mmCIF file of C-alpha atoms in Angstrom:
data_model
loop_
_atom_site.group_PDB
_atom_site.id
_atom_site.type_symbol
_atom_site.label_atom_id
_atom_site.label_comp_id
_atom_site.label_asym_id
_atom_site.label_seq_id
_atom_site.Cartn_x
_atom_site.Cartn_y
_atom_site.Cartn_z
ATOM 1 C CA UNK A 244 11.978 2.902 27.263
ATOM 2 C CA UNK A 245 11.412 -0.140 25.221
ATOM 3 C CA UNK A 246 7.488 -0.762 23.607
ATOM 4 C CA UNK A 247 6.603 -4.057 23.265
ATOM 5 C CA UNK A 248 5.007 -5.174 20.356
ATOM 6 C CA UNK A 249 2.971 -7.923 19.098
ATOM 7 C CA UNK A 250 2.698 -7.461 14.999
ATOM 8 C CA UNK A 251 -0.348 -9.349 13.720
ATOM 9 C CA UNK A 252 0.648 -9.547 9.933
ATOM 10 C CA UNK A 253 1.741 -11.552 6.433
ATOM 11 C CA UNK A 254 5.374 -12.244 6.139
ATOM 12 C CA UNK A 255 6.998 -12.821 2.480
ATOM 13 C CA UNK A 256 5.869 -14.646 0.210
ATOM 14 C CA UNK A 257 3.401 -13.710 -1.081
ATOM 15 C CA UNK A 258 4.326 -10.245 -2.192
ATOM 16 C CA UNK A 259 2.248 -6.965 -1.838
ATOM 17 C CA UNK A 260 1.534 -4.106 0.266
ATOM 18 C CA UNK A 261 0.766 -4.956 3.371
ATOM 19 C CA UNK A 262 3.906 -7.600 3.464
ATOM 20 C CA UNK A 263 6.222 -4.534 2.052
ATOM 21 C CA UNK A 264 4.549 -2.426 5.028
ATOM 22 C CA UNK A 265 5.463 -5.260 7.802
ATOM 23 C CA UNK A 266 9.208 -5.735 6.335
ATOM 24 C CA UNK A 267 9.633 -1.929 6.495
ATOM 25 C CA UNK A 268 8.121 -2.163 9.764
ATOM 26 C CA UNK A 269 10.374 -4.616 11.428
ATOM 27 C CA UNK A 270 13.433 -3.002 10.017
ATOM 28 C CA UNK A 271 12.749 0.277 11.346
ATOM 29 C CA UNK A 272 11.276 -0.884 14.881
ATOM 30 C CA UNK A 273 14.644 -0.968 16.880
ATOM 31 C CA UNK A 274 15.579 2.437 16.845
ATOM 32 C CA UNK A 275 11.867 3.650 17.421
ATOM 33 C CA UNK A 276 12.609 1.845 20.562
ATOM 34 C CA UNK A 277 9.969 -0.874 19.801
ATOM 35 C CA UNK A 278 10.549 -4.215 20.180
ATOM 36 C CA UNK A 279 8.468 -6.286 17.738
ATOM 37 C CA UNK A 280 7.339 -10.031 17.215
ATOM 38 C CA UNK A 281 5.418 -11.074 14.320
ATOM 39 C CA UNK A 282 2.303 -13.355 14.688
ATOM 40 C CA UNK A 283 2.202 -14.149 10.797
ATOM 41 C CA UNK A 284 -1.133 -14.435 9.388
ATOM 42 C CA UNK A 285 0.226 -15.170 5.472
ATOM 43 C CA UNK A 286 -1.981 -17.761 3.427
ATOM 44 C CA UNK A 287 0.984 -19.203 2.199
ATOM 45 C CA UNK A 288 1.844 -19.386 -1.066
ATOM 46 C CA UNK A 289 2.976 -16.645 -4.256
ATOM 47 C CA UNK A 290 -0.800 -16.105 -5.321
ATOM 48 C CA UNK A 291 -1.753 -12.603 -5.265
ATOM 49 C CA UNK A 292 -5.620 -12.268 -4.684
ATOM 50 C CA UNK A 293 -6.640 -8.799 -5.108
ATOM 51 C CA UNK A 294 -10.234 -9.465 -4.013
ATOM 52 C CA UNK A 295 -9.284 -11.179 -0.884
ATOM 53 C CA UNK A 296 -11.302 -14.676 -1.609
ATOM 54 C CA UNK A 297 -12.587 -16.620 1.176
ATOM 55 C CA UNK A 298 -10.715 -20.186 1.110
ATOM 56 C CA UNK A 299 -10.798 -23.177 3.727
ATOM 57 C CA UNK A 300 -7.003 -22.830 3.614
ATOM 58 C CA UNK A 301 -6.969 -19.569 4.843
ATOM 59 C CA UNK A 302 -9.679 -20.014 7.712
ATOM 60 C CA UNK A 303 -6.610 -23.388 8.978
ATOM 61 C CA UNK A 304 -3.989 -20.223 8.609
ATOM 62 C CA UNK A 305 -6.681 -17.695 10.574
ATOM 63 C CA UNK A 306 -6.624 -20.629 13.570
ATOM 64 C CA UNK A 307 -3.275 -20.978 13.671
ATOM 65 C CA UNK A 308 -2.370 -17.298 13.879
ATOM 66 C CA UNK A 309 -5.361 -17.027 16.891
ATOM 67 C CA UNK A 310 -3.547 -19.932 18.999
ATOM 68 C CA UNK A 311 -0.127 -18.175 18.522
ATOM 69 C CA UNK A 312 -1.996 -15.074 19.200
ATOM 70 C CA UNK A 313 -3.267 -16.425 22.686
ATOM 71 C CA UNK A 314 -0.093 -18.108 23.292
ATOM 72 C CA UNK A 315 1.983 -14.547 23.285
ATOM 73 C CA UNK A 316 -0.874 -13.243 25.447
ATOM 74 C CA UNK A 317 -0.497 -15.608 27.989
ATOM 75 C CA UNK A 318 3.315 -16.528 27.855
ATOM 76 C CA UNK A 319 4.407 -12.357 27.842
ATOM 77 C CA UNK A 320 1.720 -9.654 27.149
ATOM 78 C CA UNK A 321 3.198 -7.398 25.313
ATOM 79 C CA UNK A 322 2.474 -3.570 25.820
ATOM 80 C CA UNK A 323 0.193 -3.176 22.595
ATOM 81 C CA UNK A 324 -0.771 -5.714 19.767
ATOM 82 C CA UNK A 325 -0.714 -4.272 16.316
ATOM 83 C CA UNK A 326 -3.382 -5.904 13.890
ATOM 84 C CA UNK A 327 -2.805 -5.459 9.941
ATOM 85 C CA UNK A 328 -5.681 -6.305 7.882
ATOM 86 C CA UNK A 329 -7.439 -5.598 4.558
ATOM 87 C CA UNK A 330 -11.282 -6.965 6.544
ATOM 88 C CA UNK A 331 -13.402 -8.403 3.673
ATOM 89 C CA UNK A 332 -13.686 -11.989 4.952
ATOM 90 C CA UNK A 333 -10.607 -11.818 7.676
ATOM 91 C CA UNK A 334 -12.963 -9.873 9.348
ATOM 92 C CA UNK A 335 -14.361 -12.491 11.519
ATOM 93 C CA UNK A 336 -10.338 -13.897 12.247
ATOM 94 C CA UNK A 337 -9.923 -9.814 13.168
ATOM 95 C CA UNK A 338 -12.451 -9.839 15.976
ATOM 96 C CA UNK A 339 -11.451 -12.957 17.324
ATOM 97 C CA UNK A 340 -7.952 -11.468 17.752
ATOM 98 C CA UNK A 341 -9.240 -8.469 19.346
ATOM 99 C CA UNK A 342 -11.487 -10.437 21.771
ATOM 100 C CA UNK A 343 -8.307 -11.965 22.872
ATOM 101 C CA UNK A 344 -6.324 -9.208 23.353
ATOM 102 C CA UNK A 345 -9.138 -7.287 25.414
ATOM 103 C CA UNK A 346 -9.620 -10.808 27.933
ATOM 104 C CA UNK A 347 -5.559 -10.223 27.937
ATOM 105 C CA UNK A 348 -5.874 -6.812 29.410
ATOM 106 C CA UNK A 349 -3.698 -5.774 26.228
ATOM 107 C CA UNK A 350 -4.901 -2.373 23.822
ATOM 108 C CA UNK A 351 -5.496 -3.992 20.265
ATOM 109 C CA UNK A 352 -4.658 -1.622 17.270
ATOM 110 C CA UNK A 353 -6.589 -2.558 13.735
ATOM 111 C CA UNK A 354 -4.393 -1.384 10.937
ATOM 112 C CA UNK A 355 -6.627 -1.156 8.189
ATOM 113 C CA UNK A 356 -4.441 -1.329 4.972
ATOM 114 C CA UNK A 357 -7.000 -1.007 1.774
ATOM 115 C CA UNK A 358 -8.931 2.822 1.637
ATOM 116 C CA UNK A 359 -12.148 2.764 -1.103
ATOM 117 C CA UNK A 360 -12.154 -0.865 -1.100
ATOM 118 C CA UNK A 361 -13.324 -1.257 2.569
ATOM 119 C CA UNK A 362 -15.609 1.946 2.382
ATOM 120 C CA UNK A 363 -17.003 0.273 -0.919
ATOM 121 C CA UNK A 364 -17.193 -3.708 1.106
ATOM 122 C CA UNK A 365 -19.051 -2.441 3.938
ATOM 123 C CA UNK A 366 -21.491 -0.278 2.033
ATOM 124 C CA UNK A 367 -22.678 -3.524 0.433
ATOM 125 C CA UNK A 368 -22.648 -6.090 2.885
ATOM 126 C CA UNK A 369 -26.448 -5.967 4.474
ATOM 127 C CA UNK A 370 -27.564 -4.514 7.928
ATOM 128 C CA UNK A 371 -27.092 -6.921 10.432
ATOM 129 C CA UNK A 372 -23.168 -7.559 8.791
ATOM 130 C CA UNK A 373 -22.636 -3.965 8.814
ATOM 131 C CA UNK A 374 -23.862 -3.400 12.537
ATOM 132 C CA UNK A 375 -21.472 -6.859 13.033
ATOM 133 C CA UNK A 376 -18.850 -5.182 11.729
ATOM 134 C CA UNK A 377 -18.917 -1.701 12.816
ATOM 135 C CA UNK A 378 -19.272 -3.599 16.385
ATOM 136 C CA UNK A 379 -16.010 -4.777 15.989
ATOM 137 C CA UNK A 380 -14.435 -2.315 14.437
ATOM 138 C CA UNK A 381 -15.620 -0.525 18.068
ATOM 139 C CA UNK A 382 -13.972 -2.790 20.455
ATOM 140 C CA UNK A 383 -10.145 -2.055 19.249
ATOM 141 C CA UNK A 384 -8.269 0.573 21.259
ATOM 142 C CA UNK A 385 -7.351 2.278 18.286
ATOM 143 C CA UNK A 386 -7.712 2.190 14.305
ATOM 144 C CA UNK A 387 -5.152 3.690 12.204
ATOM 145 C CA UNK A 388 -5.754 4.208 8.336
ATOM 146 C CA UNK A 389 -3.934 5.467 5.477
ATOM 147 C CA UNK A 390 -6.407 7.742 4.029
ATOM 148 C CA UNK A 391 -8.178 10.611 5.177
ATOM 149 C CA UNK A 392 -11.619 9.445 3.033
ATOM 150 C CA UNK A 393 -11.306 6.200 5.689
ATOM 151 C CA UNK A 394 -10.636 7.836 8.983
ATOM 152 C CA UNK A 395 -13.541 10.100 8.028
ATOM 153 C CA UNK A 396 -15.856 6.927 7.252
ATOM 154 C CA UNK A 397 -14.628 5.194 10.326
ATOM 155 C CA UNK A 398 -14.886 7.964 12.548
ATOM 156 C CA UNK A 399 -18.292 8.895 11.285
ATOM 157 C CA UNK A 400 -19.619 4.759 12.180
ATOM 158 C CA UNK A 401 -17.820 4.969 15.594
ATOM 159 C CA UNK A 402 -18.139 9.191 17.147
ATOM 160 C CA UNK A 403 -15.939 8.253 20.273
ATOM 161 C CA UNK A 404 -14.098 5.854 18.827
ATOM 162 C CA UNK A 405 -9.697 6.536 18.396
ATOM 163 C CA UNK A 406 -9.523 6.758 14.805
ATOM 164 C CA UNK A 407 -5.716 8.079 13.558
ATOM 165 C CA UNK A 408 -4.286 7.995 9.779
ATOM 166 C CA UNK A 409 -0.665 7.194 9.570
ATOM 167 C CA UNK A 410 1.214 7.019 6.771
ATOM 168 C CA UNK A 411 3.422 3.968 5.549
ATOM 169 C CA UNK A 412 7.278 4.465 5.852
ATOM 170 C CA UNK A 413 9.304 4.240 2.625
ATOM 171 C CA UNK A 414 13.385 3.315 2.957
ATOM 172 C CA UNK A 415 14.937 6.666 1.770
ATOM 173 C CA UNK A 416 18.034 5.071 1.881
ATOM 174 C CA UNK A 417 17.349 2.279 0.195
ATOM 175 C CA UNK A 418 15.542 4.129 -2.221
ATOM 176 C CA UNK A 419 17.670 6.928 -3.697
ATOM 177 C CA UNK A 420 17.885 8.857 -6.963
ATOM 178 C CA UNK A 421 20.119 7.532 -9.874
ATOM 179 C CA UNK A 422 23.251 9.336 -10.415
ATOM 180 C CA UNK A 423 23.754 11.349 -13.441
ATOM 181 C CA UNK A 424 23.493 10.050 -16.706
ATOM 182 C CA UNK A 425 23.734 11.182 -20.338
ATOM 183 C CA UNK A 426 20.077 11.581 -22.273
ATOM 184 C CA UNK A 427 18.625 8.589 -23.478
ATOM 185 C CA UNK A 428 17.348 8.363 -26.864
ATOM 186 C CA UNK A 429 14.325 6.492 -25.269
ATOM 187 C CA UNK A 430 12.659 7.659 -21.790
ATOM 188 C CA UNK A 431 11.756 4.199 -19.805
ATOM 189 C CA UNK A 432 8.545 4.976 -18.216
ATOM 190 C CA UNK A 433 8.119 2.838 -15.169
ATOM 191 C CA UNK A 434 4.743 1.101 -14.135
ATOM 192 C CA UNK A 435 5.231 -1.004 -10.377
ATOM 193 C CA UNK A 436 2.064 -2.956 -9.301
ATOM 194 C CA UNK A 437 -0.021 -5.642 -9.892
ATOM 195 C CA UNK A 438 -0.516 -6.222 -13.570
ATOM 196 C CA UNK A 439 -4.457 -5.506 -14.171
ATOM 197 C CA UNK A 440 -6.913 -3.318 -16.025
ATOM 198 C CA UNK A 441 -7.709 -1.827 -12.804
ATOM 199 C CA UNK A 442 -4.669 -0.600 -12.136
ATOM 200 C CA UNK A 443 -4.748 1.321 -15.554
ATOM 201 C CA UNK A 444 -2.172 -0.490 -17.289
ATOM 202 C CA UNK A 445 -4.212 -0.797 -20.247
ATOM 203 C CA UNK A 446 -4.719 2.984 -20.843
ATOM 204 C CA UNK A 447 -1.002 3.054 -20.027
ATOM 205 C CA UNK A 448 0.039 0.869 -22.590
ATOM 206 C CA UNK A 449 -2.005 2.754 -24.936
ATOM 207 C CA UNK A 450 -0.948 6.357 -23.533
ATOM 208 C CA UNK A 451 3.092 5.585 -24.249
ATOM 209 C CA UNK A 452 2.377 3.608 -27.460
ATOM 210 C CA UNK A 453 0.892 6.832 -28.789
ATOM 211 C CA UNK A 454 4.507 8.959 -27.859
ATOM 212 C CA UNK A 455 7.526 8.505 -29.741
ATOM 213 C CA UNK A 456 10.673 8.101 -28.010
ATOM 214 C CA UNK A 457 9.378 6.226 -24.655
ATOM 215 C CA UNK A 458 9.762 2.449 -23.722
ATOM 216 C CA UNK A 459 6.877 1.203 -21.123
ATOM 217 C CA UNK A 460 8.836 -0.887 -18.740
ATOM 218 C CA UNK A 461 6.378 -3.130 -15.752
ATOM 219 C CA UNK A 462 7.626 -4.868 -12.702
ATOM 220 C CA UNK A 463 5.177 -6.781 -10.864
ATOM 221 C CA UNK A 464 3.364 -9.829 -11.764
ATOM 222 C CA UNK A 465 0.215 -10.973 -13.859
ATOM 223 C CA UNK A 466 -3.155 -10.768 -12.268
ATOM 224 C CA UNK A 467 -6.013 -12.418 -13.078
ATOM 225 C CA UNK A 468 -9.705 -11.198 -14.602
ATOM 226 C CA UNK A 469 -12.034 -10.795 -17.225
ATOM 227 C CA UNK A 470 -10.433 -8.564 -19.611
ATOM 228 C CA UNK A 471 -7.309 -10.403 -19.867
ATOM 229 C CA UNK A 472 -7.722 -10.148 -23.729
ATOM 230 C CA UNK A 473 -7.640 -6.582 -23.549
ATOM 231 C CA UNK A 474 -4.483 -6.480 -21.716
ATOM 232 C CA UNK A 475 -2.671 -8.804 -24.175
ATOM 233 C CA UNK A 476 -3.822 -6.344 -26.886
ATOM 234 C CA UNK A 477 -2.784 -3.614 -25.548
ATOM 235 C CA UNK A 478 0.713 -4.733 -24.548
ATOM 236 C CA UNK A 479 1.128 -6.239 -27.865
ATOM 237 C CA UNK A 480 0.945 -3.663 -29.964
ATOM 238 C CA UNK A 481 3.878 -2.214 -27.756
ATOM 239 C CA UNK A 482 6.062 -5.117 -27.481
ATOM 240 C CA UNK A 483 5.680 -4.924 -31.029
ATOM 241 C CA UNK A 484 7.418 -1.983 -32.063
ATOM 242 C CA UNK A 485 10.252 -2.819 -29.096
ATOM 243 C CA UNK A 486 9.362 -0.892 -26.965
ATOM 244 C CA UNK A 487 7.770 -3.045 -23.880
ATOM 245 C CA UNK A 488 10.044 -4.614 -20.983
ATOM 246 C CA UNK A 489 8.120 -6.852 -18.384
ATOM 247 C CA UNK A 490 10.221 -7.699 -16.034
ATOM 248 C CA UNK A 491 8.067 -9.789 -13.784
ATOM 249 C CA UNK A 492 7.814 -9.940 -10.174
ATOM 250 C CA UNK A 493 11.432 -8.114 -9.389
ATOM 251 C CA UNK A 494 12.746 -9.504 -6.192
ATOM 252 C CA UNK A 495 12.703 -6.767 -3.206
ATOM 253 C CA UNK A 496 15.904 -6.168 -3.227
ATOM 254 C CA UNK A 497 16.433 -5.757 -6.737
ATOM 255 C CA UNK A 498 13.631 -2.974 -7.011
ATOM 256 C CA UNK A 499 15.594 0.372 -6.173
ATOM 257 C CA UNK A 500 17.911 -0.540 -8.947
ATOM 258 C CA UNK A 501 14.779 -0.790 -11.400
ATOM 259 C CA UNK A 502 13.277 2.719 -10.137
ATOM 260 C CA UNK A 503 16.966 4.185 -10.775
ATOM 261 C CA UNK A 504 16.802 2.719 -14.095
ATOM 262 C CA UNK A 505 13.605 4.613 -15.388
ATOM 263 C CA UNK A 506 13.028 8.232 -16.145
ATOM 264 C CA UNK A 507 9.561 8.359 -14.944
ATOM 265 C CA UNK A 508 7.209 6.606 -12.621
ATOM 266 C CA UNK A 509 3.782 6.442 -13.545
ATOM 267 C CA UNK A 510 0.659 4.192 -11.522
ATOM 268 C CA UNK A 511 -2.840 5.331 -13.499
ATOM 269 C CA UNK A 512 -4.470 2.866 -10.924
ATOM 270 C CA UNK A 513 -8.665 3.098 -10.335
ATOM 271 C CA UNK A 514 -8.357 2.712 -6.782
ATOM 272 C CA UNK A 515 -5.476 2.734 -4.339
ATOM 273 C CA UNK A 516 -5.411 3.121 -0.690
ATOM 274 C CA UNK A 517 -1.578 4.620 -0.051
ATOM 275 C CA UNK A 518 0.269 2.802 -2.715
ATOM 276 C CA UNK A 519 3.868 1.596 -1.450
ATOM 277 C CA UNK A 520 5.164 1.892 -5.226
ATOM 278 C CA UNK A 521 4.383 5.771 -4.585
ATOM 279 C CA UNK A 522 6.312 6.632 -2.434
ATOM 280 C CA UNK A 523 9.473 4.331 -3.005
ATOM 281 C CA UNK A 524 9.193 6.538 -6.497
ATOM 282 C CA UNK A 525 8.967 9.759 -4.998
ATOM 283 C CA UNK A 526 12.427 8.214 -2.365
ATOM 284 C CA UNK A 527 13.713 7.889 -5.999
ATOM 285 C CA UNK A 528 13.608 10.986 -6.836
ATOM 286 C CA UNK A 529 11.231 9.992 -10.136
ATOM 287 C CA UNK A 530 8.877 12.509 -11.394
ATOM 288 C CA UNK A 531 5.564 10.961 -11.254
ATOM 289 C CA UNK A 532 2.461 10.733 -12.801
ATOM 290 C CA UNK A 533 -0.695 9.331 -10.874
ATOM 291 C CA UNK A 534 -4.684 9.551 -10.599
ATOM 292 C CA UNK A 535 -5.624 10.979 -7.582
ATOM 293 C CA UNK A 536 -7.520 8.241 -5.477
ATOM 294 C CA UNK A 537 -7.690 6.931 -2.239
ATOM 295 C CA UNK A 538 -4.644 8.681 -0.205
ATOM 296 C CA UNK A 539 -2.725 9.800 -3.535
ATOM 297 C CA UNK A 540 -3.966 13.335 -2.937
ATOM 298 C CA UNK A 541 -2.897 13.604 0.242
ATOM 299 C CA UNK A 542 1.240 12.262 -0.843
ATOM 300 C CA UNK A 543 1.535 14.615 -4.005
ATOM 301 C CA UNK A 544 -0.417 17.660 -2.480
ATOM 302 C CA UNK A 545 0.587 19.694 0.378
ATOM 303 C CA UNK A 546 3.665 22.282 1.490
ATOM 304 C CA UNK A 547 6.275 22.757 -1.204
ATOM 305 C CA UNK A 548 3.805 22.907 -4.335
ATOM 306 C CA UNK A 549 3.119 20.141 -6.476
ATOM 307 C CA UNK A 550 5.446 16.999 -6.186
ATOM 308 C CA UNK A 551 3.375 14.854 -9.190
ATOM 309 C CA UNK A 552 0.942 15.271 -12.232
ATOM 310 C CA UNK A 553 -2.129 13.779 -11.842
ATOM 311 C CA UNK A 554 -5.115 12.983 -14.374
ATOM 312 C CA UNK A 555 -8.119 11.427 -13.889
ATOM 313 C CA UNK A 556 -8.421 7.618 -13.839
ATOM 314 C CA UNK A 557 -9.547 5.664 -16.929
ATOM 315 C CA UNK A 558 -8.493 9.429 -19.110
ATOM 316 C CA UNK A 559 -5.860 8.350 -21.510
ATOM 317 C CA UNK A 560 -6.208 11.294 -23.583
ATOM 318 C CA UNK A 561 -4.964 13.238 -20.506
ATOM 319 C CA UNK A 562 -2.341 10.437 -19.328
ATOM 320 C CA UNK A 563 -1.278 10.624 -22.715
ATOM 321 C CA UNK A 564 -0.734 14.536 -22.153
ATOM 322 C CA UNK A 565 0.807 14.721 -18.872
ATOM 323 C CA UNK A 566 3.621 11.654 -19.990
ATOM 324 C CA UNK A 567 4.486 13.785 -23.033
ATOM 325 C CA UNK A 568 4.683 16.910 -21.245
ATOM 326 C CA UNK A 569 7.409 15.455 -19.365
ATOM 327 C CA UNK A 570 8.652 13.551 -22.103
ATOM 328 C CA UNK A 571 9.745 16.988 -23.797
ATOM 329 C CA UNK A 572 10.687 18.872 -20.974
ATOM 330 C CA UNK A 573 13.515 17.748 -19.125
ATOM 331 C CA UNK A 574 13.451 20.868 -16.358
ATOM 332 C CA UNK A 575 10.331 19.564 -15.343
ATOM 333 C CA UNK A 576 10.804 16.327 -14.770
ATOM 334 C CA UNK A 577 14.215 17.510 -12.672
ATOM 335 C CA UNK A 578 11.994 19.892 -10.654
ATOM 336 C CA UNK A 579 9.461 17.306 -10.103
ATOM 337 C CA UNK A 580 11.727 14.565 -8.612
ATOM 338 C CA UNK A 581 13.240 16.822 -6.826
ATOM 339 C CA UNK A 582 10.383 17.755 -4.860
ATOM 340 C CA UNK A 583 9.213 14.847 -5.061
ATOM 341 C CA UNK A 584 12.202 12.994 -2.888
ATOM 342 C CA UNK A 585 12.102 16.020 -0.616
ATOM 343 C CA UNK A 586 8.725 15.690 0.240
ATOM 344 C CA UNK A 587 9.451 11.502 1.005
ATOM 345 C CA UNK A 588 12.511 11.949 3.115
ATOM 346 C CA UNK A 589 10.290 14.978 5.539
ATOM 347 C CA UNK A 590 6.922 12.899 5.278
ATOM 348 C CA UNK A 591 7.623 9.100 4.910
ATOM 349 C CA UNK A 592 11.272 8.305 6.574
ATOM 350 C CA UNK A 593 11.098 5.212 8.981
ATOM 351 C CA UNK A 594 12.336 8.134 12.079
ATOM 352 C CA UNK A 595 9.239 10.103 10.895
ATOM 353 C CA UNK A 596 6.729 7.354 10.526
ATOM 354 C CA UNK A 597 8.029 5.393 13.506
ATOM 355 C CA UNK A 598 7.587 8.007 15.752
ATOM 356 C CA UNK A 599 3.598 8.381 15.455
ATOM 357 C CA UNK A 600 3.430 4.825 16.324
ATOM 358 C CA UNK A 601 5.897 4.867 18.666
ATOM 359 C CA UNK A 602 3.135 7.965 20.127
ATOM 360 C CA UNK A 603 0.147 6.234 19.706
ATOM 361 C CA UNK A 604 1.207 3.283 21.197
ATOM 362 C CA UNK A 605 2.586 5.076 24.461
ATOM 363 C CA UNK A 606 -0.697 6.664 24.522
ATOM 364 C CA UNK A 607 -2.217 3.449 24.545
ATOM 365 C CA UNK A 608 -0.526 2.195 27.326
ATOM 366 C CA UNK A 609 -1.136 4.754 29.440
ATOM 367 C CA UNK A 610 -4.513 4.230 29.775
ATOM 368 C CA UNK A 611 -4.028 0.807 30.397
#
């Protein structure tokens, strides 16, 4: 039996997780059995804005995404509509949608696709916006998360509420480990994300340029923010001695090539929810260093033993550590991507992944 799908969501460009999750998504729908239309909700544009800004453009965008919304409602319910959103200021747009979907007689799923930064937003915002938005957060069928700190925090504002975590998929065969090759003189460690103190690239940068023998190498592009200086000082001093390669935003399909190229994958990021870049690593079969937030614990820890070192954000004395532990030990970093690829293909396939939608949405329907 075919599921019918309406996918509320940002189509390329602009780049970034929650695009990546939709184009993963829609590739791996058909032979979940779910048939999927997209109802794209993109600004527009190749800015990256990791705060998620309010701007008039995007409340036009929010409008047109409700009319095509209600016009898919009305033309051809579909069985379930799937909502991705990060909240912050969408949050309003996110109701709306729902509203529509309930007048529709259609369940409404709210993917929420950011962890700490959600639990951190709503913690601030003041009573009555809190109530406002736990109130909404109440009337979808269903919320899924990515981390088990956010279904805990959601399920504690809403007891009776459906409240799953579901992982994203990763393309294990897109994403494969590099064939053989003779030791490299230089190890290229491999840094994939948005370019930004936050995401520890400076203690990164400072971490390899401490280690003999290993080349920092970062695909994604520049962010913007108030230590900018800092950044250019820190990659400096590497691209100094030769031994920094920014490759810029790397096209999608140009990206399991660059994981095969490196030796090791490292993402010292402050905050995360369930990082994409993660997990197309582990597919890689890269042994991985990362700081254990948001839903990083819950990828490297588990059955099997460790799949990943991890240090504590903002520590480069222990980054520095766990990079040249695997710098001189080249049976751990084999037994680490090893396990770490095993663990993708039996946790993260699209046929896994796919299949506790695929649940959740039959469930879903049921009822209705």
């Amino acid at each position: 039996m075919t599921m019918r799908v309406a996918l509320w969501g940002p189509l390329p460009p602009p780049a970034g997780g929650v695009t990546r999750w939709v184009r993963n998504y829609l590739d791996a729908a058909p032979t979940a059995g779910i048939e999927a239309d997209v109802i794209d909700t993109s600004p527009g544009g190749q800015t990256i804005d990791p705060t998620s800004r309010f701007r008039p453009a995007r409340v036009v965008r929010a409008l047109d995404a409700l009319v095509a919304l209600r016009r898919v409602l009305a033309r051809r319910p579909p069985d379930v509509v799937h909502l991705c959103t990060t909240l912050f200021w969408a949050a309003g747009r996110d109701g709306l949608a729902i509203e529509l979907c309930r007048r529709a007689g259609v369940p409404a799923v709210l993917h929420l696709h950011l962890s700490p930064q959600i639990i951190a937003w709503h913690r601030a915002l003041p009573w009555p916006a809190r109530q406002a938005v736990r109130a909404m957060l109440g009337r979808a069928a269903a919320i899924i998360t990515l981390s088990q700190e956010l279904q805990t925090y959601i399920q504690d504002l809403l007891p009776a509420g459906c409240v799953v975590r579901i992982p994203n998929l990763v393309d294990i065969g897109g994403f494969h480990p590099a064939a053989p090759r003779p030791p490299a003189r230089s190890l290229r460690v491999l840094f994939v994300g948005l370019v930004t103190p936050q995401k520890g690239v400076i203690e990164l940068a400072r971490a390899v340029l401490a280690i003999d023998g290993v080349t920092l190498v970062i695909a994604g592009p520049r962010g913007a923010g108030s230590e900018e200086r800092r950044l250019d000082d820190a990659l400096g001093d590497l691209a100094r001695q030769g031994r920094l390669e920014l490759l810029g935003e790397v096209p999608e399909e140009a990206m399991p090539a660059a994981y095969r190229a490196a030796d090791i994958f490292c993402l010292p990021s402050h905050g995360e929810g369930l990082p994409n870049a993660l997990l197309e690593a582990m597919a890689s079969g890269l042994p991985c260093v990362v700081t254990p937030v948001g839903a990083v614990p819950e990828v490297i820890e588990g059955e099997g033993g460790r799949v990943a070192l991890a240090v504590a954000p903002a520590d480069e004395a222990a980054l520095r550590s766990a990079l040249l532990s695997l710098r001189d030990d080249p049976s751990l970093r084999a037994q680490l991507g090893e396990a770490a690829r095993r663990r993708a293909v039996r946790r993260y396939a699209p046929g896994a992944v796919m299949a506790q939608y695929a649940a959740l949405y039959a469930e879903l329907a049921a009822r209705r």
